[in-house]
XYZ file of C-alpha atoms in Angstrom:
768
model
C 79.481 -97.831 1.181
C 80.985 -94.578 1.666
C 79.148 -93.134 -1.701
C 75.875 -93.937 -0.467
C 76.317 -92.426 3.235
C 77.220 -89.178 1.556
C 74.319 -88.876 -0.352
C 71.955 -89.779 2.442
C 73.474 -86.570 4.108
C 73.252 -84.578 0.967
C 69.772 -85.485 0.286
C 68.052 -83.265 3.151
C 69.877 -79.835 2.008
C 70.043 -80.648 -1.803
C 66.602 -78.419 -2.684
C 67.893 -75.663 -0.282
C 71.223 -75.256 -2.094
C 69.411 -75.625 -5.689
C 66.860 -73.050 -4.261
C 69.508 -70.678 -2.997
C 71.610 -70.930 -6.439
C 68.215 -69.869 -8.723
C 67.598 -67.247 -6.560
C 71.079 -65.651 -7.448
C 70.796 -66.547 -10.952
C 67.777 -64.882 -11.427
C 68.561 -61.859 -9.646
C 71.567 -61.135 -12.153
C 69.299 -61.861 -14.824
C 66.927 -59.070 -13.731
C 69.715 -56.575 -13.725
C 70.226 -54.602 -16.796
C 73.752 -53.311 -17.333
C 73.814 -50.056 -19.525
C 76.683 -49.873 -22.191
C 75.568 -46.923 -24.165
C 74.048 -43.878 -23.102
C 70.346 -43.157 -23.215
C 68.800 -41.431 -26.443
C 68.356 -37.469 -26.283
C 64.646 -37.800 -26.620
C 64.022 -40.060 -23.630
C 63.264 -38.612 -20.391
C 63.454 -40.596 -17.486
C 61.145 -40.746 -14.289
C 63.822 -42.569 -12.235
C 66.755 -41.304 -10.703
C 70.224 -42.342 -12.834
C 73.157 -42.920 -10.638
C 76.004 -41.068 -11.835
C 79.372 -43.124 -12.258
C 82.889 -42.086 -12.618
C 84.422 -42.246 -16.440
C 82.528 -44.146 -18.721
C 80.786 -46.466 -16.452
C 76.799 -45.844 -16.054
C 74.976 -46.405 -13.191
C 72.223 -49.053 -12.689
C 68.957 -48.033 -12.374
C 66.846 -48.692 -9.383
C 63.095 -49.752 -10.385
C 61.260 -48.201 -7.532
C 63.449 -44.918 -6.901
C 61.694 -41.437 -7.330
C 62.544 -39.047 -9.901
C 64.105 -35.417 -8.666
C 64.796 -34.002 -12.207
C 65.175 -35.006 -15.959
C 68.123 -36.362 -18.000
C 68.223 -34.726 -21.369
C 70.599 -34.478 -24.441
C 72.839 -37.387 -22.870
C 74.094 -34.888 -19.923
C 74.538 -36.591 -16.799
C 72.271 -35.027 -13.612
C 73.581 -32.470 -11.538
C 74.606 -33.793 -8.006
C 72.147 -33.508 -5.759
C 72.101 -30.680 -3.092
C 70.406 -30.770 0.294
C 67.708 -27.893 0.922
C 66.753 -26.511 4.114
C 62.596 -26.284 3.897
C 61.517 -23.792 6.393
C 58.296 -24.677 8.689
C 55.315 -23.297 7.700
C 52.117 -23.459 10.240
C 49.175 -24.815 8.945
C 46.491 -22.064 8.678
C 43.279 -22.739 10.096
C 40.123 -22.630 7.360
C 38.225 -19.570 7.640
C 34.697 -19.861 8.195
C 32.777 -20.184 4.869
C 30.923 -17.284 3.946
C 27.115 -17.152 4.516
C 25.211 -18.045 1.432
C 23.353 -15.106 0.003
C 19.728 -16.167 -0.926
C 17.192 -13.722 -2.779
C 14.238 -12.370 -0.847
C 12.209 -13.783 -3.397
C 11.951 -17.239 -4.789
C 11.264 -16.064 -8.625
C 14.763 -14.687 -8.383
C 16.302 -17.785 -7.291
C 15.045 -19.688 -9.609
C 15.358 -17.304 -12.508
C 11.764 -16.793 -12.971
C 11.239 -13.980 -15.115
C 7.827 -11.587 -15.721
C 6.088 -11.873 -19.038
C 5.775 -8.736 -21.016
C 7.214 -5.394 -20.330
C 5.785 -2.436 -22.539
C 7.552 0.384 -23.348
C 6.144 3.344 -24.694
C 7.289 6.166 -26.813
C 6.372 9.712 -26.001
C 7.371 13.344 -26.089
C 7.269 16.546 -24.305
C 4.278 17.897 -26.490
C 2.029 14.558 -26.051
C 3.058 13.056 -22.732
C 0.244 15.155 -20.562
C -2.429 14.039 -23.520
C -1.972 11.027 -25.541
C 0.563 9.742 -22.848
C -1.930 10.025 -20.070
C -4.822 8.096 -22.068
C -2.561 5.358 -23.148
C -1.543 4.767 -19.344
C -5.142 5.247 -18.148
C -6.045 2.548 -21.089
C -3.582 -0.017 -20.418
C -1.670 0.356 -16.899
C -4.361 -1.363 -15.106
C -4.066 -4.504 -17.494
C -0.461 -4.683 -17.676
C 2.366 -5.038 -14.744
C 5.155 -2.815 -16.220
C 4.581 0.307 -18.629
C 7.180 2.835 -18.739
C 7.418 6.053 -20.646
C 10.106 7.303 -22.806
C 10.618 10.808 -23.785
C 13.326 13.020 -25.264
C 12.424 15.479 -22.830
C 9.739 16.716 -20.427
C 7.974 19.103 -18.350
C 8.574 19.648 -15.100
C 5.574 17.921 -13.919
C 5.265 14.318 -14.459
C 1.598 13.005 -14.717
C 0.654 11.094 -12.083
C 0.693 7.285 -11.503
C 3.401 7.433 -14.737
C 7.079 5.776 -14.761
C 8.674 8.207 -17.324
C 12.566 8.062 -18.522
C 13.909 11.088 -19.957
C 16.650 10.720 -22.385
C 17.750 14.765 -22.698
C 17.231 14.924 -26.350
C 14.986 15.304 -28.937
C 16.635 13.479 -31.711
C 14.101 10.291 -32.628
C 17.334 7.952 -33.558
C 19.116 9.104 -30.310
C 16.314 8.363 -28.239
C 15.295 4.777 -29.715
C 18.845 4.089 -29.416
C 18.848 5.090 -25.744
C 15.724 3.152 -25.130
C 16.724 -0.191 -26.245
C 19.778 0.864 -24.102
C 18.068 1.295 -21.204
C 15.962 -1.525 -21.508
C 18.675 -3.990 -22.251
C 20.368 -2.082 -18.857
C 17.619 -2.488 -16.484
C 14.875 -4.968 -17.638
C 16.420 -7.567 -19.989
C 16.864 -9.873 -16.846
C 13.180 -9.539 -15.657
C 10.842 -9.898 -18.636
C 10.771 -12.662 -21.801
C 8.854 -10.177 -24.174
C 9.520 -6.422 -24.727
C 6.751 -4.512 -26.722
C 7.121 -1.080 -27.818
C 4.639 1.415 -29.294
C 4.025 5.173 -29.836
C 1.597 7.076 -27.817
C -0.451 8.109 -30.758
C -1.571 3.928 -30.949
C -4.338 2.219 -28.953
C -3.100 -1.228 -27.908
C -6.054 -3.580 -26.498
C -3.755 -4.928 -23.702
C -5.516 -8.218 -22.720
C -5.094 -9.416 -26.773
C -1.530 -8.916 -26.296
C -0.832 -10.775 -23.265
C -2.739 -13.634 -24.739
C -0.746 -13.388 -27.498
C 2.680 -13.330 -25.729
C 1.142 -16.249 -23.660
C 1.185 -18.356 -26.541
C 4.736 -17.690 -27.801
C 7.777 -19.317 -27.019
C 10.320 -17.062 -24.972
C 13.287 -18.842 -26.491
C 12.719 -17.539 -30.090
C 14.596 -14.680 -31.705
C 11.013 -13.166 -32.973
C 10.614 -9.992 -34.559
C 6.803 -9.636 -34.930
C 4.795 -6.661 -35.985
C 3.323 -4.639 -39.254
C 6.187 -5.470 -41.892
C 6.752 -2.499 -44.298
C 9.421 -2.239 -47.179
C 12.582 0.388 -46.467
C 12.075 3.560 -47.947
C 14.212 3.146 -51.183
C 12.717 -0.107 -52.090
C 15.452 -2.273 -50.705
C 14.758 -5.922 -51.639
C 16.566 -7.306 -48.383
C 14.277 -7.629 -45.419
C 11.527 -5.874 -43.836
C 10.890 -4.013 -40.697
C 7.978 -3.444 -38.255
C 6.252 -0.024 -38.623
C 6.266 1.781 -35.526
C 3.021 2.666 -35.559
C 1.513 -0.453 -35.195
C 3.704 -1.341 -32.583
C 6.143 -4.068 -32.200
C 7.035 -7.366 -30.124
C 10.686 -7.998 -29.538
C 11.769 -11.343 -27.717
C 14.642 -11.493 -24.761
C 16.740 -13.656 -27.039
C 16.564 -11.282 -29.965
C 17.606 -8.235 -27.808
C 20.712 -10.186 -26.318
C 21.670 -11.236 -29.645
C 21.234 -7.669 -30.716
C 22.966 -6.226 -27.312
C 26.918 -6.522 -28.363
C 25.992 -4.609 -31.926
C 24.003 -1.860 -30.613
C 26.946 0.991 -30.765
C 27.747 -0.284 -34.524
C 23.919 0.248 -35.425
C 23.984 4.066 -33.823
C 27.750 4.586 -35.733
C 27.160 2.984 -38.900
C 23.029 3.052 -39.804
C 21.802 6.176 -41.347
C 17.731 6.506 -41.035
C 15.126 9.365 -40.871
C 12.823 6.989 -38.840
C 13.571 5.255 -35.584
C 11.287 2.042 -36.523
C 13.557 1.738 -39.693
C 16.946 2.503 -37.750
C 15.865 -0.238 -35.372
C 14.519 -2.639 -38.542
C 17.444 -2.214 -40.049
C 19.922 -2.667 -37.329
C 18.040 -6.043 -36.104
C 18.033 -7.321 -39.840
C 21.889 -6.923 -40.429
C 23.359 -7.723 -37.091
C 20.516 -10.377 -35.759
C 19.112 -11.684 -39.350
C 15.942 -11.552 -38.127
C 12.708 -10.191 -40.475
C 9.600 -8.718 -39.235
C 6.717 -11.046 -39.471
C 3.081 -10.831 -38.668
C 2.055 -14.257 -38.352
C 4.093 -17.089 -36.388
C 3.250 -20.665 -35.668
C -0.499 -19.626 -36.535
C -0.700 -16.495 -34.202
C -1.493 -13.334 -36.064
C -0.617 -10.107 -35.077
C -3.983 -7.879 -36.148
C -3.565 -4.118 -36.674
C -5.917 -1.686 -37.961
C -5.291 1.839 -39.618
C -7.890 4.221 -38.303
C -9.464 6.807 -40.431
C -9.969 10.432 -39.698
C -13.305 11.188 -37.627
C -13.947 7.688 -37.257
C -16.438 6.560 -35.142
C -15.300 3.131 -33.526
C -19.328 1.897 -32.655
C -20.046 1.933 -36.420
C -16.723 0.386 -37.828
C -17.777 -3.264 -39.311
C -14.453 -4.259 -40.342
C -13.161 -7.369 -39.248
C -9.594 -6.407 -39.080
C -11.081 -3.882 -36.637
C -12.828 -5.816 -34.543
C -9.772 -8.594 -34.207
C -7.443 -5.498 -33.947
C -4.517 -5.869 -31.425
C -3.574 -2.501 -32.592
C -5.057 0.586 -33.916
C -3.377 4.007 -35.223
C -3.374 6.717 -35.868
C -5.100 8.105 -32.779
C -5.653 12.052 -33.001
C -6.690 12.886 -29.386
C -7.350 11.493 -26.241
C -11.218 11.440 -26.374
C -10.857 8.765 -29.587
C -8.439 7.071 -27.246
C -11.048 6.398 -24.564
C -13.988 5.731 -27.136
C -11.670 3.072 -28.478
C -11.073 1.452 -25.574
C -14.757 1.670 -24.419
C -15.167 -0.247 -27.842
C -12.772 -2.951 -27.328
C -14.171 -3.443 -23.831
C -17.400 -3.958 -24.681
C -16.430 -6.437 -27.049
C -14.336 -8.155 -24.929
C -17.146 -7.936 -22.203
C -19.890 -9.773 -24.628
C -17.133 -12.477 -25.301
C -16.839 -13.180 -21.848
C -20.416 -13.215 -21.483
C -20.736 -15.749 -24.589
C -18.141 -17.961 -22.851
C -19.805 -17.896 -19.522
C -22.966 -18.851 -21.224
C -21.252 -21.931 -23.247
C -19.847 -23.114 -19.872
C -22.802 -23.336 -18.093
C -24.737 -25.321 -20.651
C -22.195 -27.351 -20.620
C -22.246 -28.033 -17.280
C -25.858 -28.455 -17.368
C -25.823 -31.397 -19.822
C -23.044 -32.996 -17.970
C -25.041 -32.707 -14.615
C -27.777 -34.683 -16.577
C -25.493 -37.783 -16.750
C -23.874 -37.143 -13.223
C -24.444 -39.788 -10.150
C -26.790 -37.204 -8.457
C -28.428 -36.012 -11.660
C -29.117 -32.059 -11.988
C -28.612 -31.889 -8.531
C -25.166 -31.927 -8.865
C -25.588 -28.845 -10.443
C -25.737 -26.073 -8.084
C -27.535 -22.561 -8.728
C -25.739 -20.530 -10.337
C -24.200 -22.669 -12.480
C -20.324 -22.316 -12.507
C -20.324 -20.912 -9.099
C -19.307 -22.675 -5.897
C -21.742 -24.235 -3.732
C -23.478 -22.396 -0.771
C -21.783 -23.310 2.863
C -23.165 -26.083 4.459
C -22.377 -25.338 8.132
C -21.462 -28.261 10.676
C -22.719 -26.641 13.982
C -24.939 -24.351 14.745
C -22.337 -21.803 15.610
C -21.538 -21.952 11.559
C -24.633 -20.669 10.537
C -24.244 -17.713 8.422
C -26.337 -14.826 9.564
C -28.713 -12.919 7.245
C -29.169 -9.346 7.265
C -32.955 -7.743 6.883
C -33.007 -4.430 5.017
C -35.610 -2.034 3.061
C -34.538 0.519 0.557
C -33.839 3.366 3.417
C -32.928 1.111 6.415
C -30.760 -2.052 7.430
C -31.475 -3.717 10.822
C -28.029 -4.738 11.684
C -25.678 -1.560 12.491
C -22.171 -1.831 13.168
C -22.441 0.400 16.816
C -24.986 -2.528 17.801
C -27.994 -0.174 17.054
C -31.130 -2.404 16.013
C -31.840 -0.023 13.270
C -29.858 2.370 11.111
C -30.092 4.472 7.756
C -29.132 2.576 4.718
C -26.598 5.063 3.310
C -23.067 5.222 1.654
C -21.675 1.825 -0.163
C -24.564 0.007 1.243
C -26.935 2.130 -0.345
C -25.259 1.841 -3.463
C -25.182 -1.912 -3.110
C -28.866 -2.297 -2.502
C -29.595 0.327 -5.503
C -27.645 -2.027 -7.801
C -28.968 -5.574 -6.855
C -32.652 -4.336 -7.382
C -31.856 -2.723 -10.898
C -30.114 -5.833 -11.990
C -33.032 -8.122 -10.691
C -35.642 -5.974 -12.643
C -33.075 -6.325 -15.892
C -32.963 -10.138 -15.796
C -36.942 -10.467 -14.755
C -37.537 -8.185 -18.095
C -34.829 -10.139 -19.917
C -36.938 -13.135 -19.208
C -40.436 -12.313 -19.759
C -40.270 -9.766 -22.649
C -41.830 -9.247 -25.088
C -45.049 -10.707 -23.599
C -44.858 -8.755 -20.400
C -43.313 -6.038 -19.058
C -41.915 -5.469 -15.327
C -42.092 -2.388 -13.472
C -41.157 -1.978 -9.661
C -43.673 -0.427 -7.419
C -41.595 -1.221 -4.067
C -38.963 -3.448 -2.098
C -41.173 -5.420 0.423
C -38.719 -7.333 1.994
C -34.437 -7.636 1.486
C -32.370 -10.379 2.737
C -28.213 -10.794 2.203
C -25.432 -12.726 3.829
C -21.545 -13.043 2.671
C -20.593 -16.430 2.179
C -16.738 -16.765 2.036
C -16.943 -19.637 -0.561
C -19.074 -17.849 -3.004
C -19.820 -14.019 -1.930
C -22.951 -11.813 -1.566
C -26.156 -13.510 -1.432
C -29.364 -11.553 -1.711
C -32.995 -12.838 -1.897
C -35.540 -9.818 -2.634
C -39.485 -9.934 -2.212
C -40.057 -7.282 -4.949
C -44.094 -5.942 -5.517
C -44.147 -5.666 -9.422
C -46.634 -3.990 -11.868
C -46.994 -6.237 -15.129
C -48.092 -4.779 -18.008
C -49.055 -7.296 -21.036
C -48.962 -6.538 -24.682
C -52.735 -5.866 -24.920
C -52.104 -2.893 -21.996
C -53.563 -4.850 -19.549
C -51.687 -4.384 -16.043
C -52.142 -5.891 -12.582
C -49.706 -6.108 -9.127
C -47.571 -8.922 -8.039
C -45.298 -10.118 -5.757
C -41.845 -11.890 -6.822
C -39.323 -13.295 -4.687
C -35.814 -13.459 -6.612
C -32.322 -14.860 -5.785
C -29.184 -13.112 -6.507
C -25.355 -14.180 -6.004
C -22.646 -11.449 -6.410
C -19.912 -14.026 -6.770
C -16.510 -13.485 -5.632
C -13.471 -12.466 -8.674
C -10.961 -14.428 -9.569
C -7.923 -14.290 -7.015
C -5.149 -11.856 -8.375
C -1.683 -10.885 -6.857
C -1.728 -7.183 -6.524
C 1.972 -5.541 -7.220
C 3.166 -4.003 -3.975
C 6.200 -1.688 -3.820
C 9.405 -3.267 -2.321
C 10.101 -2.758 1.099
C 13.007 -3.882 3.574
C 13.195 -4.873 7.049
C 16.474 -2.937 7.282
C 14.766 0.644 7.710
C 15.528 2.382 10.870
C 12.418 3.277 13.098
C 12.083 6.292 15.085
C 9.908 5.990 17.833
C 8.230 8.727 19.014
C 6.801 8.672 22.949
C 4.276 11.717 23.786
C 4.085 11.899 27.392
C 2.118 13.940 29.401
C 2.233 14.378 33.180
C -0.476 11.780 33.934
C 1.894 9.035 32.072
C 5.022 9.539 34.603
C 4.167 6.159 36.614
C 4.702 4.114 33.655
C 7.893 5.341 32.458
C 9.902 2.708 34.413
C 8.088 -0.354 32.981
C 8.343 1.216 29.378
C 11.848 1.943 29.844
C 12.858 -1.422 31.304
C 11.041 -3.658 28.407
C 12.191 -1.318 25.772
C 16.016 -1.679 27.106
C 15.770 -5.429 27.158
C 14.430 -5.799 23.766
C 16.350 -2.842 21.809
C 19.378 -1.178 23.837
C 21.173 -4.595 24.616
C 20.476 -5.661 21.007
C 21.099 -2.991 19.088
C 18.201 -2.499 17.432
C 17.915 -0.158 14.757
C 15.539 2.079 15.923
C 15.769 5.394 17.610
C 13.676 6.357 20.743
C 12.520 10.011 21.240
C 10.748 11.239 24.316
C 8.252 14.095 23.668
C 7.668 16.343 26.836
C 4.083 18.036 26.795
C 3.274 20.757 29.097
C 0.527 22.869 29.822
C 1.302 26.703 30.251
C 1.028 26.505 33.822
C 3.663 23.457 34.128
C 5.801 25.210 31.698
C 6.129 28.173 33.776
C 7.321 25.920 36.593
C 10.028 24.137 34.659
C 13.114 26.013 36.109
C 11.452 25.424 39.935
C 9.677 22.356 39.513
C 9.945 20.227 36.393
C 7.230 17.505 36.321
C 9.496 15.078 34.145
C 12.775 15.799 36.299
C 12.708 12.354 37.366
C 11.821 10.807 33.669
C 14.944 13.071 32.253
C 16.904 11.516 35.288
C 16.256 8.103 34.001
C 17.169 8.827 30.769
C 20.553 10.143 31.596
C 21.030 6.798 33.711
C 20.224 4.589 30.532
C 22.545 6.880 28.572
C 25.451 6.009 31.098
C 24.542 2.554 31.443
C 24.429 2.101 27.404
C 27.295 4.456 26.127
C 26.513 4.192 22.703
C 22.507 4.898 23.035
C 21.865 8.628 22.700
C 18.069 9.052 23.748
C 17.257 12.507 22.562
C 13.716 14.445 23.888
C 11.779 17.502 23.019
C 9.624 19.430 25.305
C 6.554 21.051 24.033
C 3.733 23.589 25.548
C 0.223 23.054 24.389
C -3.490 23.501 26.047
C -4.764 20.802 23.674
C -2.212 18.131 23.120
C -3.616 17.086 19.449
C -1.707 14.751 17.689
C -1.252 16.342 14.617
C 0.012 19.613 16.562
C 2.474 17.306 18.099
C 3.678 15.519 14.644
C 4.118 18.976 13.166
C 6.698 19.475 15.597
C 8.237 16.650 15.407
C 8.033 16.502 11.359
C 9.787 19.393 11.083
C 13.194 17.961 12.993
C 13.475 14.889 10.844
C 14.336 14.002 6.975
C 11.458 13.325 4.941
C 12.283 9.555 4.506
C 12.072 9.066 8.268
C 9.655 6.157 9.063
C 7.739 7.089 12.534
C 6.116 4.709 14.820
C 3.887 6.762 17.100
C 3.738 4.905 20.513
C 2.365 4.957 23.853
C 3.939 4.732 27.258
C 1.665 1.429 27.893
C 3.006 -0.190 24.503
C 5.219 -3.067 24.845
C 7.323 -2.754 21.971
C 9.491 -5.353 20.595
C 11.556 -6.601 17.441
C 8.695 -8.596 16.027
C 6.204 -5.534 15.847
C 8.950 -3.383 14.474
C 9.860 -5.649 11.661
C 5.689 -5.784 10.770
C 5.584 -1.589 11.025
C 8.403 -1.525 8.430
C 6.632 -4.388 6.039
C 3.042 -2.686 6.404
C 4.748 1.242 6.241
C 5.299 1.618 2.361
C 6.477 5.167 1.521
C 3.792 7.090 -0.857
C 1.695 3.937 -0.823
C 0.453 2.976 2.668
C 0.320 3.788 6.193
C 0.030 1.284 9.010
C -2.207 1.758 12.265
C -2.189 -1.168 14.665
C -4.885 -2.471 16.485
C -3.317 -3.339 20.230
C -4.625 -6.064 22.758
C -5.317 -4.527 25.858
C -5.241 -6.340 29.497
C -8.547 -6.279 31.338
C -8.562 -4.479 34.854
C -7.083 -7.532 36.700
C -9.215 -6.837 39.594
C -12.068 -7.832 37.520
C -10.477 -10.466 35.388
C -8.873 -12.054 38.104
C -11.101 -11.574 40.891
C -10.282 -13.219 43.960
C -7.427 -14.661 42.059
C -3.784 -14.489 41.564
C -3.214 -12.726 38.329
C -0.734 -14.826 36.139
C 2.888 -13.628 35.742
C 2.365 -13.492 31.953
C -0.905 -12.715 30.328
C -1.577 -14.839 27.004
C -4.076 -13.355 23.866
C -7.060 -14.977 25.163
C -10.941 -13.604 25.577
C -11.162 -13.773 29.373
C -7.806 -11.748 29.684
C -8.266 -8.936 27.612
C -9.292 -7.691 24.078
C -8.021 -6.046 20.998
C -9.155 -1.940 21.726
C -10.483 -0.958 18.281
C -11.504 2.409 19.809
C -7.580 3.880 20.142
C -5.741 5.211 17.382
C -2.814 6.513 19.175
C -0.265 3.861 17.503
C 0.667 4.363 13.855
C 3.577 3.743 11.405
C 4.162 6.023 8.599
C 6.781 8.235 6.459
C 7.341 11.671 6.943
C 6.879 12.528 3.358
C 3.764 10.791 3.438
C 2.715 12.897 6.756
C 4.180 16.131 5.143
C 2.112 15.612 1.715
C -0.895 14.857 3.521
C -0.659 17.893 6.060
C 0.035 20.182 2.720
C -3.279 19.165 1.428
C -5.207 20.010 4.566
C -3.677 23.575 4.674
C -6.507 25.351 2.953
C -9.081 23.842 5.409
C -6.649 24.643 8.038
C -6.535 28.452 7.108
C -10.495 28.573 7.258
C -10.951 26.407 10.440
C -8.130 25.984 12.914
C -9.975 23.973 15.042
C -9.715 20.714 12.626
C -6.356 20.583 14.137
C -7.966 19.430 17.525
C -11.028 17.644 15.899
C -8.838 15.361 13.794
C -6.336 12.841 14.550
C -3.600 11.362 12.190
C -5.970 8.543 11.803
C -8.893 10.764 10.315
C -6.519 13.109 8.556
C -5.042 10.433 6.177
C -8.274 8.734 5.597
C -9.842 12.368 4.503
C -6.763 14.178 2.962
C -4.750 11.496 1.240
C -4.968 8.471 -1.354
C -2.600 6.375 0.521
C -3.895 3.017 1.545
C -4.540 3.007 5.509
C -4.120 -0.207 6.701
C -6.042 -1.455 10.107
C -5.338 -4.764 11.570
C -5.225 -6.198 14.823
C -1.489 -6.597 15.873
C -0.560 -9.222 18.534
C 2.606 -8.281 19.461
C 1.422 -4.828 20.639
C 0.719 -5.849 24.385
C -0.292 -3.258 26.705
C -0.824 -3.648 30.350
C -4.250 -2.184 31.714
C -4.479 1.212 32.719
C -7.078 4.059 33.313
C -6.580 6.405 30.523
C -7.370 10.268 31.553
C -9.371 11.540 28.750
C -8.863 15.379 27.449
C -12.175 16.941 27.477
C -10.144 19.983 25.386
C -9.904 17.762 22.562
C -12.827 16.928 20.096
C -16.109 15.390 21.585
C -15.705 12.414 19.263
C -11.852 11.674 20.538
C -13.195 12.146 24.029
C -15.988 9.782 23.828
C -13.626 7.084 22.167
C -11.369 7.440 25.044
C -14.358 7.096 27.481
C -15.801 4.101 25.605
C -12.217 2.300 25.474
C -11.963 2.785 29.583
C -15.251 1.261 29.622
C -14.638 -1.933 27.258
C -11.164 -2.038 29.053
C -12.705 -3.144 32.415
C -13.417 -6.818 31.741
C -15.476 -9.108 29.378
C -19.127 -8.999 29.778
C -19.352 -12.260 31.693
C -16.857 -11.296 33.974
C -18.939 -7.725 34.685
C -22.114 -9.382 35.165
C -20.245 -12.320 37.679
C -19.358 -9.363 39.530
C -22.562 -7.576 39.627
C -24.288 -10.913 40.699
C -21.969 -11.387 43.744
C -22.493 -7.788 44.500
C -26.465 -8.281 44.049
C -26.015 -11.371 46.557
C -24.096 -9.723 49.294
C -26.534 -7.256 49.346
C -29.416 -9.318 49.611
C -27.872 -11.210 52.562
């Protein structure tokens, strides 16, 4: 009875007791008691607790190591350390990512072909010039390498001088120079002597079909002198083509070639260097592409040469004199021209055959075949206007006159078109008929932007038959001078970081506008630290110059300059005083030019001009030293009393036809480099000695046109805005300059519709 009661009491807590007992048992079993030291090679990642005597510490599974126990020795006792506080350093601003100016540089796009011409001091002015004239306009990069040269380098040639006449040394220096300056810009490198004619178009066609990642040494293979059996080099007389991959492979061993290889010929030396260190032989054929060449005999006439190798030649050698070089160029140009005409005829025939099965039949094939169809206007305002002309006169003149003399380039254009028409007519009707021009009855022409210049001619012709009979007929012909393929013209590199020296000539009549000019200039440049320098040029006549000490007419302007210099301490505004009766642009620039370095970029401004950074950047980009000068056409506001008659003028005037116009009669603003001005001024020195009046009759614009070979870039400039002002024209200047000034004042009053409306209102008022 009592036993059953005890069991009934124990039964509820039995599972608890059993669970606790099992927990203790499993805990004891999970502990590893260490009886022996760890092996010597064991490295623990846990902390070992040191015990006294022979007792070893138990390992705590989740502990973190502070060191290693090696060779059975116990770890040293832990010593506490004070870690000094180090403030968190804020991350600096990331550096601005540098982007290349041209996308081709960033993408690693290289030009296709580099040409190096090996010349000498004695031949650079003869054969060197002939090579340059025959290939430079076909190839993008042509560099001449010579040991020594004369003081005067031929115009238009880039010459690299090594300073030594040793042939092997020059060859070594040439390859080294190319590796240092051009290896990252081109895929193929062609070297040729100056006594070799190169057909540039065929050379470009060859490299366009070659893979740029091949280590290729291509030319005319020759055996080494002495009969060495290993390898062949490319004979330098016919030129040789090297790939960029080959030159990069050769670059580390170039010094070894210079020191170890002995040769009397530079082409042999280079060939041995390539064979020994790049393991590449010269070949004249690669993947079906042939390097054709021809050896020219003495006194050979290219026009009588019938050899097939000559007609297909990439290079011809030797060329004895420049005249023979030009004859070769003429001959090969005629061959390429005939091939081009044949290809055009084949393409036209193919287009004609295909057009017959097209949806619209032969109407799908527009005349002439292969040329874009004529422009089709959508509205009456898009209809292209035809100009009427005869052999002597044209009935559409620039100045608005109804009729003017046909001369200059227009005369040459009409003459060429008539001769072409007669040639094509005789080609069509010979030998049955022979046609002779008697006169041009009617001529029409128009420019179609989609295809070119179109002509319609009514010709009076004399027709002569094979039997000698003749009669006069009238024949109408249509001709098209098509637009050629669009090409990218290489231009010298310019930068927008160039400092601009702004020259501001001032006469007594300009004083009223100086406040507006200085206020706009200060807001745009002084406050923003623009890379520009403003220079005032005060122009006094002789009487005003005598009164300077008593009554300086520019005293208030100079006071304003001093005030701005005090307001902006880092800014200095220089000024120059000039005394002259006739303030011509050339006389003024002669003074300015002498006071500045030759690499100075000038912008000759007007006191009415609102100059801003946008225009200065275009001034920098459009003015290229030794290449181009820039004459912008500013936008001139109309007279507000006429343009906004009986209205309040707006605070900001937009560039619309009723607010102003681009004044093409004014050439005062100009951007150019001092070196270009000095060179042009030197060329006109002889004419100035004969007639000093041309300094007053010419302005800078006409001076650059007549006495320089620079590009004169004349374009409208929307960022160059001038408010309306009546310009005081100086009668002491030339008649042409004075009349342009008067015309500018007249055209600046208002548009034709505004002037007509004003006259109409006046007539209405008078009639009432």
